[in-house]
mmCIF file of C-alpha atoms in Angstrom:
data_model
loop_
_atom_site.group_PDB
_atom_site.id
_atom_site.type_symbol
_atom_site.label_atom_id
_atom_site.label_comp_id
_atom_site.label_asym_id
_atom_site.label_seq_id
_atom_site.Cartn_x
_atom_site.Cartn_y
_atom_site.Cartn_z
ATOM 1 C CA UNK A 1 7.482 80.614 9.673
ATOM 2 C CA UNK A 2 10.185 79.049 7.495
ATOM 3 C CA UNK A 3 13.445 80.893 7.076
ATOM 4 C CA UNK A 4 13.833 82.775 3.843
ATOM 5 C CA UNK A 5 16.569 81.508 1.525
ATOM 6 C CA UNK A 6 19.885 83.306 1.750
ATOM 7 C CA UNK A 7 20.287 85.742 -1.117
ATOM 8 C CA UNK A 8 22.509 84.408 -3.870
ATOM 9 C CA UNK A 9 24.164 86.626 -6.460
ATOM 10 C CA UNK A 10 22.215 86.167 -9.676
ATOM 11 C CA UNK A 11 25.344 85.478 -11.764
ATOM 12 C CA UNK A 12 27.095 83.320 -9.166
ATOM 13 C CA UNK A 13 28.729 80.403 -10.915
ATOM 14 C CA UNK A 14 28.945 82.144 -14.270
ATOM 15 C CA UNK A 15 32.478 81.756 -15.594
ATOM 16 C CA UNK A 16 34.858 84.559 -16.425
ATOM 17 C CA UNK A 17 35.667 84.412 -20.135
ATOM 18 C CA UNK A 18 39.015 85.672 -21.303
ATOM 19 C CA UNK A 19 41.115 85.665 -24.432
ATOM 20 C CA UNK A 20 43.908 87.770 -25.886
ATOM 21 C CA UNK A 21 41.451 90.468 -26.985
ATOM 22 C CA UNK A 22 38.344 90.030 -24.808
ATOM 23 C CA UNK A 23 37.340 89.600 -21.157
ATOM 24 C CA UNK A 24 33.846 89.120 -19.747
ATOM 25 C CA UNK A 25 33.058 88.972 -16.037
ATOM 26 C CA UNK A 26 30.157 89.555 -13.702
ATOM 27 C CA UNK A 27 30.939 92.267 -11.172
ATOM 28 C CA UNK A 28 30.220 91.863 -7.450
ATOM 29 C CA UNK A 29 26.727 92.783 -6.362
ATOM 30 C CA UNK A 30 27.909 95.751 -4.360
ATOM 31 C CA UNK A 31 25.904 98.961 -4.473
ATOM 32 C CA UNK A 32 24.059 100.857 -7.148
ATOM 33 C CA UNK A 33 22.327 104.064 -6.139
ATOM 34 C CA UNK A 34 20.120 106.070 -8.480
ATOM 35 C CA UNK A 35 20.621 109.798 -7.803
ATOM 36 C CA UNK A 36 17.993 112.217 -9.096
ATOM 37 C CA UNK A 37 17.872 115.977 -8.759
ATOM 38 C CA UNK A 38 19.401 119.358 -9.425
ATOM 39 C CA UNK A 39 23.071 118.528 -8.974
ATOM 40 C CA UNK A 40 26.100 117.609 -11.098
ATOM 41 C CA UNK A 41 28.442 114.638 -11.457
ATOM 42 C CA UNK A 42 31.184 116.691 -9.815
ATOM 43 C CA UNK A 43 29.019 117.595 -6.815
ATOM 44 C CA UNK A 44 28.011 113.957 -6.362
ATOM 45 C CA UNK A 45 31.675 112.874 -6.563
ATOM 46 C CA UNK A 46 32.575 115.476 -3.914
ATOM 47 C CA UNK A 47 29.778 114.219 -1.649
ATOM 48 C CA UNK A 48 31.036 110.646 -2.111
ATOM 49 C CA UNK A 49 34.483 111.724 -0.916
ATOM 50 C CA UNK A 50 32.971 113.622 2.014
ATOM 51 C CA UNK A 51 31.104 110.517 3.235
ATOM 52 C CA UNK A 52 34.124 108.232 2.638
ATOM 53 C CA UNK A 53 32.812 106.432 -0.462
ATOM 54 C CA UNK A 54 35.869 107.229 -2.557
ATOM 55 C CA UNK A 55 35.827 103.875 -4.419
ATOM 56 C CA UNK A 56 32.352 104.533 -5.832
ATOM 57 C CA UNK A 57 31.948 105.917 -9.337
ATOM 58 C CA UNK A 58 29.361 108.284 -10.814
ATOM 59 C CA UNK A 59 27.740 107.676 -14.214
ATOM 60 C CA UNK A 60 25.195 109.811 -16.061
ATOM 61 C CA UNK A 61 21.840 108.009 -16.380
ATOM 62 C CA UNK A 62 19.637 110.645 -18.010
ATOM 63 C CA UNK A 63 18.563 114.227 -17.466
ATOM 64 C CA UNK A 64 19.457 115.101 -13.856
ATOM 65 C CA UNK A 65 20.008 111.406 -13.096
ATOM 66 C CA UNK A 66 23.132 109.428 -12.197
ATOM 67 C CA UNK A 67 24.126 106.005 -10.953
ATOM 68 C CA UNK A 68 26.628 105.683 -8.127
ATOM 69 C CA UNK A 69 28.219 102.232 -8.396
ATOM 70 C CA UNK A 70 30.697 100.283 -6.316
ATOM 71 C CA UNK A 71 31.828 96.754 -5.552
ATOM 72 C CA UNK A 72 30.947 96.769 -1.838
ATOM 73 C CA UNK A 73 27.574 96.711 -0.157
ATOM 74 C CA UNK A 74 26.757 99.863 1.752
ATOM 75 C CA UNK A 75 25.513 99.986 5.297
ATOM 76 C CA UNK A 76 22.338 101.878 6.056
ATOM 77 C CA UNK A 77 24.453 104.571 7.763
ATOM 78 C CA UNK A 78 26.558 105.032 4.599
ATOM 79 C CA UNK A 79 23.437 105.362 2.427
ATOM 80 C CA UNK A 80 21.937 107.793 4.907
ATOM 81 C CA UNK A 81 25.139 109.872 5.056
ATOM 82 C CA UNK A 82 25.058 110.252 1.272
ATOM 83 C CA UNK A 83 21.337 111.056 1.297
ATOM 84 C CA UNK A 84 21.961 113.716 3.960
ATOM 85 C CA UNK A 85 24.878 115.169 1.967
ATOM 86 C CA UNK A 86 22.687 115.425 -1.154
ATOM 87 C CA UNK A 87 19.689 116.771 0.785
ATOM 88 C CA UNK A 88 18.144 119.832 -0.806
ATOM 89 C CA UNK A 89 19.672 119.165 -4.227
ATOM 90 C CA UNK A 90 18.995 115.531 -4.985
ATOM 91 C CA UNK A 91 17.765 112.269 -3.513
ATOM 92 C CA UNK A 92 18.783 108.643 -3.879
ATOM 93 C CA UNK A 93 16.991 105.410 -4.592
ATOM 94 C CA UNK A 94 18.900 102.232 -3.794
ATOM 95 C CA UNK A 95 18.854 99.971 -6.859
ATOM 96 C CA UNK A 96 21.423 97.476 -5.547
ATOM 97 C CA UNK A 97 18.875 94.689 -5.196
ATOM 98 C CA UNK A 98 17.370 95.111 -8.651
ATOM 99 C CA UNK A 99 20.258 95.655 -11.055
ATOM 100 C CA UNK A 100 23.384 93.719 -11.971
ATOM 101 C CA UNK A 101 26.701 94.994 -13.355
ATOM 102 C CA UNK A 102 28.719 93.164 -16.026
ATOM 103 C CA UNK A 103 32.247 94.057 -17.181
ATOM 104 C CA UNK A 104 33.448 93.682 -20.790
ATOM 105 C CA UNK A 105 37.009 94.696 -21.686
ATOM 106 C CA UNK A 106 39.793 94.225 -24.196
ATOM 107 C CA UNK A 107 40.598 95.416 -27.692
ATOM 108 C CA UNK A 108 37.547 93.516 -29.064
ATOM 109 C CA UNK A 109 35.127 94.765 -26.379
ATOM 110 C CA UNK A 110 33.587 97.432 -28.617
ATOM 111 C CA UNK A 111 33.284 94.907 -31.470
ATOM 112 C CA UNK A 112 31.483 92.481 -29.140
ATOM 113 C CA UNK A 113 29.121 95.177 -27.887
ATOM 114 C CA UNK A 114 28.442 96.472 -31.396
ATOM 115 C CA UNK A 115 26.937 93.074 -32.225
ATOM 116 C CA UNK A 116 24.056 93.880 -29.871
ATOM 117 C CA UNK A 117 23.735 97.641 -29.627
ATOM 118 C CA UNK A 118 23.540 100.532 -32.067
ATOM 119 C CA UNK A 119 25.597 102.920 -29.907
ATOM 120 C CA UNK A 120 28.679 104.207 -31.753
ATOM 121 C CA UNK A 121 31.436 103.042 -29.409
ATOM 122 C CA UNK A 122 34.349 104.692 -31.201
ATOM 123 C CA UNK A 123 36.404 106.456 -28.498
ATOM 124 C CA UNK A 124 35.916 109.849 -30.189
ATOM 125 C CA UNK A 125 32.126 109.464 -30.072
ATOM 126 C CA UNK A 126 31.861 107.538 -26.790
ATOM 127 C CA UNK A 127 34.841 108.558 -24.628
ATOM 128 C CA UNK A 128 35.658 107.438 -21.091
ATOM 129 C CA UNK A 129 32.916 108.306 -18.641
ATOM 130 C CA UNK A 130 30.158 108.359 -21.263
ATOM 131 C CA UNK A 131 27.005 106.393 -20.592
ATOM 132 C CA UNK A 132 23.993 105.556 -22.693
ATOM 133 C CA UNK A 133 20.676 103.945 -21.912
ATOM 134 C CA UNK A 134 20.255 101.555 -24.838
ATOM 135 C CA UNK A 135 19.211 98.089 -25.875
ATOM 136 C CA UNK A 136 21.448 95.067 -26.234
ATOM 137 C CA UNK A 137 19.321 92.947 -28.518
ATOM 138 C CA UNK A 138 15.952 93.167 -26.763
ATOM 139 C CA UNK A 139 17.371 93.855 -23.279
ATOM 140 C CA UNK A 140 17.514 97.368 -21.852
ATOM 141 C CA UNK A 141 20.927 98.279 -20.390
ATOM 142 C CA UNK A 142 22.954 101.231 -19.295
ATOM 143 C CA UNK A 143 26.287 101.075 -21.100
ATOM 144 C CA UNK A 144 29.310 102.983 -19.743
ATOM 145 C CA UNK A 145 32.865 103.248 -21.051
ATOM 146 C CA UNK A 146 34.745 103.184 -17.756
ATOM 147 C CA UNK A 147 38.345 103.442 -18.941
ATOM 148 C CA UNK A 148 40.147 102.733 -22.228
ATOM 149 C CA UNK A 149 38.558 99.596 -23.706
ATOM 150 C CA UNK A 150 36.627 98.727 -20.533
ATOM 151 C CA UNK A 151 32.838 98.837 -20.474
ATOM 152 C CA UNK A 152 30.276 98.230 -17.785
ATOM 153 C CA UNK A 153 26.733 97.139 -18.476
ATOM 154 C CA UNK A 154 23.984 97.628 -15.905
ATOM 155 C CA UNK A 155 20.951 95.438 -16.447
ATOM 156 C CA UNK A 156 17.767 94.664 -14.548
ATOM 157 C CA UNK A 157 18.299 91.631 -12.335
ATOM 158 C CA UNK A 158 15.628 89.555 -14.110
ATOM 159 C CA UNK A 159 17.448 89.934 -17.445
ATOM 160 C CA UNK A 160 21.014 89.444 -16.153
ATOM 161 C CA UNK A 161 21.366 85.719 -16.897
ATOM 162 C CA UNK A 162 19.977 86.051 -20.396
ATOM 163 C CA UNK A 163 22.263 88.984 -21.176
ATOM 164 C CA UNK A 164 25.306 87.244 -19.694
ATOM 165 C CA UNK A 165 24.676 84.097 -21.730
ATOM 166 C CA UNK A 166 24.380 86.171 -24.914
ATOM 167 C CA UNK A 167 27.627 87.989 -24.073
ATOM 168 C CA UNK A 168 29.290 84.615 -23.324
ATOM 169 C CA UNK A 169 28.442 83.309 -26.794
ATOM 170 C CA UNK A 170 29.833 86.482 -28.382
ATOM 171 C CA UNK A 171 32.997 86.398 -26.242
ATOM 172 C CA UNK A 172 33.582 82.758 -27.196
ATOM 173 C CA UNK A 173 33.209 83.677 -30.886
ATOM 174 C CA UNK A 174 35.928 86.324 -30.416
ATOM 175 C CA UNK A 175 38.432 83.880 -28.940
ATOM 176 C CA UNK A 176 37.504 83.993 -25.270
ATOM 177 C CA UNK A 177 37.585 80.860 -23.177
ATOM 178 C CA UNK A 178 36.291 80.020 -19.727
ATOM 179 C CA UNK A 179 38.967 80.711 -17.124
ATOM 180 C CA UNK A 180 37.031 80.209 -13.911
ATOM 181 C CA UNK A 181 34.336 81.503 -11.644
ATOM 182 C CA UNK A 182 34.505 84.798 -9.799
ATOM 183 C CA UNK A 183 34.947 84.866 -6.034
ATOM 184 C CA UNK A 184 31.751 86.213 -4.491
ATOM 185 C CA UNK A 185 32.948 86.974 -0.914
ATOM 186 C CA UNK A 186 29.379 87.741 0.092
ATOM 187 C CA UNK A 187 29.038 90.912 -1.979
#
């Protein structure tokens, strides 16, 4: 039986775009866990600390649903430790293989994103930590304001290249320029 090809990050080779007011970059394909159940963001965050996943973040993804995201791949024992910690209140579904995260930041980030989505991104209406399942053009995404003028987009893997190319064109129109490729260090 022939060997299967080594997995390659879907946005490997895509350049980082940066200007004075905008930055666009693909994030490492670390982990993305979908948590569903009768729990809260705070309880999930406490469980993450308890199982030593303190660099992971929690984002609302719908009624009694959250995404736990991070830049590093998790071992099976780490996933199981979190599943055990959530046992009885919620369960997890690993989405790491099927979704891609993209980072957009800078003072023009909201302006760039408003060209493709109808979400009101004014900080009073969409403050840090807020997430929305929405469309960017015709592509379904989860949009999160992570901090200040930083946003993270989570998109299905099969739509990641198309979305990134659309965001590239918008970033270039706002003064961004290609500054290099990200380092993929296997994650």
